[in-house]
GROMACS .gro file of C-alpha atoms in nm:
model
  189
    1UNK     CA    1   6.703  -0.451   3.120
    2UNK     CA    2   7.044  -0.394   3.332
    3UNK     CA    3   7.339  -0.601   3.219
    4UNK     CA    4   7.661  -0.621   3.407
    5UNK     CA    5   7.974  -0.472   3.239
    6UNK     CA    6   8.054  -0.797   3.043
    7UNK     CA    7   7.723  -0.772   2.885
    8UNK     CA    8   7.544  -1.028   3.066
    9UNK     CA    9   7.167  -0.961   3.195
   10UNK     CA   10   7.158  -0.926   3.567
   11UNK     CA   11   6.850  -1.125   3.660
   12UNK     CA   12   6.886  -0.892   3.980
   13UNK     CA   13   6.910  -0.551   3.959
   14UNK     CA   14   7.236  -0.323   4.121
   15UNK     CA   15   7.094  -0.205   4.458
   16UNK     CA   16   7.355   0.150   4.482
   17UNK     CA   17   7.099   0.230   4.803
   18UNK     CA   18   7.202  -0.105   5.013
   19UNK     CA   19   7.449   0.026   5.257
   20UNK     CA   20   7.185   0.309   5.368
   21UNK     CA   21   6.943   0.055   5.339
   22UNK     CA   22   7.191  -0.159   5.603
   23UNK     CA   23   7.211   0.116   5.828
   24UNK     CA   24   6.899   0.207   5.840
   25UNK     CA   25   6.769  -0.119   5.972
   26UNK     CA   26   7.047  -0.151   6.225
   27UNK     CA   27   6.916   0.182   6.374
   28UNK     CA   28   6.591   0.031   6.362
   29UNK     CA   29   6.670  -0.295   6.500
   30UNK     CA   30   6.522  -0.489   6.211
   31UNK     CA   31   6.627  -0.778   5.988
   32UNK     CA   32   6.844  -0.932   6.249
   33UNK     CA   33   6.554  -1.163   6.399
   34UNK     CA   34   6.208  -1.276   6.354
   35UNK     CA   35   5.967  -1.080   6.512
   36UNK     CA   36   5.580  -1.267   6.653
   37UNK     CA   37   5.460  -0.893   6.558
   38UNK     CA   38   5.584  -0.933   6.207
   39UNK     CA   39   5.464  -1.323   6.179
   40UNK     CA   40   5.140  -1.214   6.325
   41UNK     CA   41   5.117  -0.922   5.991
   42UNK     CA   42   5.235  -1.213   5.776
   43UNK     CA   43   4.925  -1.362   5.873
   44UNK     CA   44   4.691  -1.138   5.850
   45UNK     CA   45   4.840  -1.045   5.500
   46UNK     CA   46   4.833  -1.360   5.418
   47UNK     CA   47   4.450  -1.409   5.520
   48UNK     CA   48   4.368  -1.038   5.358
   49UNK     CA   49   4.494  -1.166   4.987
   50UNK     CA   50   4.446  -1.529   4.984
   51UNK     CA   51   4.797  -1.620   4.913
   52UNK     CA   52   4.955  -1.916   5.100
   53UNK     CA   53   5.285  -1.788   5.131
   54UNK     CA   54   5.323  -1.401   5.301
   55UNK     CA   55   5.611  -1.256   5.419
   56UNK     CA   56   5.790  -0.933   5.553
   57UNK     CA   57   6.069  -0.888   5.446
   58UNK     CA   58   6.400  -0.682   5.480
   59UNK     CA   59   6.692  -0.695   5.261
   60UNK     CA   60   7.091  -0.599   5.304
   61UNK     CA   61   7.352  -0.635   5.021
   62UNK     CA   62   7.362  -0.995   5.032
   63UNK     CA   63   7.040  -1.148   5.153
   64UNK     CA   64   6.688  -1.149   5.241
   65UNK     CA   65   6.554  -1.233   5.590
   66UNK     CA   66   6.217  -1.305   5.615
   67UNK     CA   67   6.133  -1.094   5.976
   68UNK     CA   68   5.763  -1.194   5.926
   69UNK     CA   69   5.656  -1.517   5.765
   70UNK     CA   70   5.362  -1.722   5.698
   71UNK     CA   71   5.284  -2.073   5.536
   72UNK     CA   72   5.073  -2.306   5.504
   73UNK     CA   73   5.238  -2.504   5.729
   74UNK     CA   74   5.341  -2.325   5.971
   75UNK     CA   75   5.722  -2.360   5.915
   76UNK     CA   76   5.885  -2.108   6.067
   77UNK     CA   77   6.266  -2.225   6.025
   78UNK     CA   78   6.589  -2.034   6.049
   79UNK     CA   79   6.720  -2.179   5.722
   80UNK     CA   80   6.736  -2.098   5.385
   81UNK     CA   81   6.438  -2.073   5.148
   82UNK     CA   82   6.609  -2.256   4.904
   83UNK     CA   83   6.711  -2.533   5.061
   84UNK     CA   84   6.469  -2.530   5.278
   85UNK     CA   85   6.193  -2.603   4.988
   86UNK     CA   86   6.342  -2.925   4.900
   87UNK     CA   87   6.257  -3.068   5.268
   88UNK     CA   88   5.900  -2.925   5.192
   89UNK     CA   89   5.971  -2.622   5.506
   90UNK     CA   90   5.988  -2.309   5.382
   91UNK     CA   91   6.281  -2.117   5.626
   92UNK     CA   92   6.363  -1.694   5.711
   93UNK     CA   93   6.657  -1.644   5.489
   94UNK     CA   94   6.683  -1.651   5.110
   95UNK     CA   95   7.008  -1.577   4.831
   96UNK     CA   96   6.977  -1.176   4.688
   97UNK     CA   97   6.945  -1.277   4.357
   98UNK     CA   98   6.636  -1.511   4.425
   99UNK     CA   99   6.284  -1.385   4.438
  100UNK     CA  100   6.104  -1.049   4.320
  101UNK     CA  101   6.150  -0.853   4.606
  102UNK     CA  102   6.480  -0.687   4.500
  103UNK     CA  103   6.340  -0.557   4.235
  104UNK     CA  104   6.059  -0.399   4.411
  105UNK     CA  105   6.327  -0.245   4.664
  106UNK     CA  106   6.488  -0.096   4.381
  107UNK     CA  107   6.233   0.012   4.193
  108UNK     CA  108   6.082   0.141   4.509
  109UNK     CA  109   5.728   0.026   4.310
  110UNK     CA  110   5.479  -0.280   4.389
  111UNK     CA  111   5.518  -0.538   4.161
  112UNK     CA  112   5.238  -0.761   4.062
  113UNK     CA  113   5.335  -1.083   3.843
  114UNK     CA  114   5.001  -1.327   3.822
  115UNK     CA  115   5.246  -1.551   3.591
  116UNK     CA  116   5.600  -1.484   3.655
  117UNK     CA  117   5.662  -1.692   3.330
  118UNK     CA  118   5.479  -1.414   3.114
  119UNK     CA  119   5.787  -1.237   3.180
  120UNK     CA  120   6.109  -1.349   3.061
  121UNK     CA  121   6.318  -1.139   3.290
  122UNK     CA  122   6.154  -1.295   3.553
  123UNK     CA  123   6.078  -1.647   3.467
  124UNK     CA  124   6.436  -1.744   3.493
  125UNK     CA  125   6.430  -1.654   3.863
  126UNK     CA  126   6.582  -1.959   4.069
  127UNK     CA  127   6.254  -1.939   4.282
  128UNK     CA  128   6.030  -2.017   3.984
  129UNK     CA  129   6.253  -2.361   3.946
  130UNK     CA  130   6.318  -2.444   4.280
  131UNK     CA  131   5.981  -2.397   4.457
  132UNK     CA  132   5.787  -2.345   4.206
  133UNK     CA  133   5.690  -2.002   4.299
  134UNK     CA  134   5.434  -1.881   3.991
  135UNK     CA  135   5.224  -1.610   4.092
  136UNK     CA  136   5.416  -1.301   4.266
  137UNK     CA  137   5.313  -0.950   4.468
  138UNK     CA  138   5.472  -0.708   4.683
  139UNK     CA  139   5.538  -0.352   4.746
  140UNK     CA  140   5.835  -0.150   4.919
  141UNK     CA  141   5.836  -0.080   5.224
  142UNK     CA  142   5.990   0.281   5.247
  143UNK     CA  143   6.063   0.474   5.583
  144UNK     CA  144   6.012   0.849   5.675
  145UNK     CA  145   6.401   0.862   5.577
  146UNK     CA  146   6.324   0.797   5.197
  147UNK     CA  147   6.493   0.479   5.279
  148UNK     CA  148   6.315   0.172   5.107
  149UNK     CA  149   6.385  -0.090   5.396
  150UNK     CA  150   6.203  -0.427   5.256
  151UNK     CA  151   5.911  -0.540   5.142
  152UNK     CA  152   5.582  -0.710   5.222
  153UNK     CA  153   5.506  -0.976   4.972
  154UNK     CA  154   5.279  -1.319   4.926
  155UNK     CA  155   5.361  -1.583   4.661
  156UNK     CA  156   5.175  -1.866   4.553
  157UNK     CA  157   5.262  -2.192   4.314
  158UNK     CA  158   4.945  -2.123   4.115
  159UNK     CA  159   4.854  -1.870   3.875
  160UNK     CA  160   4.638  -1.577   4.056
  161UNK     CA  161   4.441  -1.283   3.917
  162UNK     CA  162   4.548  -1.020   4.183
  163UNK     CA  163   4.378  -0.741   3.906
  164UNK     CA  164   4.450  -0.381   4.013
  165UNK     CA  165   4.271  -0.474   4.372
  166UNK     CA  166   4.497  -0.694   4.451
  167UNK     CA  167   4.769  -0.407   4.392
  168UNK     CA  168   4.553  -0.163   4.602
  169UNK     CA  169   4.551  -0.451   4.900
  170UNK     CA  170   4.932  -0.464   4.877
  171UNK     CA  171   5.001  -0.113   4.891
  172UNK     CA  172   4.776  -0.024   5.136
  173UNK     CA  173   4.930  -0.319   5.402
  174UNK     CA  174   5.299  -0.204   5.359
  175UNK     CA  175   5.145   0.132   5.496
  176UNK     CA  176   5.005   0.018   5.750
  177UNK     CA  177   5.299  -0.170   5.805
  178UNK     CA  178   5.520   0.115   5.791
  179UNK     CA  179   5.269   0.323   6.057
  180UNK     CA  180   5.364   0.028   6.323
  181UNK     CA  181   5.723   0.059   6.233
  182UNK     CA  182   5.693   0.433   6.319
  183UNK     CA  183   5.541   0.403   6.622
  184UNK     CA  184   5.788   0.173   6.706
  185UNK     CA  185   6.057   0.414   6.668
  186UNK     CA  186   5.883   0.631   6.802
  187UNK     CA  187   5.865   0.475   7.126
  188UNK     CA  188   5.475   0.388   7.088
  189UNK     CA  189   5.479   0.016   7.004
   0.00000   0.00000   0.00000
């Protein structure tokens, strides 16, 4: 567990690698906007695992923009998650110290959570009373740098067995996503 220097837990672990992290995706263009290519992943991730909620994400020292996203609905809005959820829409930016991603960033590890609230560090995430987020997975997405610039994730309000396939799925995607973002750079995409 990480505590801050008070000795209160941190629900949301220190990021030291953020302001690479930052410049990294300027260089890259990324996190800035939402991309069709990255909805259109969001999708198909989305489709792949079963999950209603799928998103690409990048993260900088304060939020989380949601490049990518996919819902049931459809709702693609630029507002944030949070309050967002209340109106039912689910929108492209969300707080730093909401959600599982971070942790995944700076573990630089998936992270598979069939019940977030089998965990106590984190069933007190805001998400879990807010949206009512239950059922958690997602792995890093790390460039050719070493630089871990995001994640791919999909969440889902019910319980779900994602076993060590569902871990396999995950992992394999953010590769795959990480190949387009090469070629990208690279001048290819």
């Amino acid at each position: 567990m990480t505590y801050d220097p008070t000795g209160h837990l941190l629900l949301t672990p220190i990021d030291k690698d953020a302001p690479a992290r930052v410049q990294r995706l300027r260089e890259l263009g990324l996190g800035e906007r939402p991309e069709p290519a990255f909805d259109d992943f969001a999708h198909r991730l989305s489709e792949v695992t079963g999950a209603p909620f799928s998103m690409v994400n990048f993260i900088d020292e304060n939020r989380q923009f949601f490049a990518g996203l996919h819902t049931p609905e459809g709702t693609h809005s630029g507002s944030d998650l949070g309050a967002a959820a209340a109106g039912g829409g689910v929108g492209r930016f969300m707080a730093r110290d909401h959600g599982y991603c971070p942790h995944v960033v700076v573990r630089r590890k998936a992270l598979v959570l069939e019940d977030v609230c089998d965990y106590p560090r984190f069933a007190g995430n805001p998400v879990v009373d807010e949206i009512g987020i239950r059922s958690y997975m997602g792995a890093p997405l790390i460039d050719r740098t070493g630089v871990a610039l995001g994640t791919i994730c999909v969440v889902d309000t019910d319980v779900r067995p994602w076993g060590r396939a569902g871990l396999e799925t995950i992992k394999a995607m953010a590769a795959e996503l990480m190949e387009q973002i090469h070629r990208r750079e690279d001048g290819m995409f």
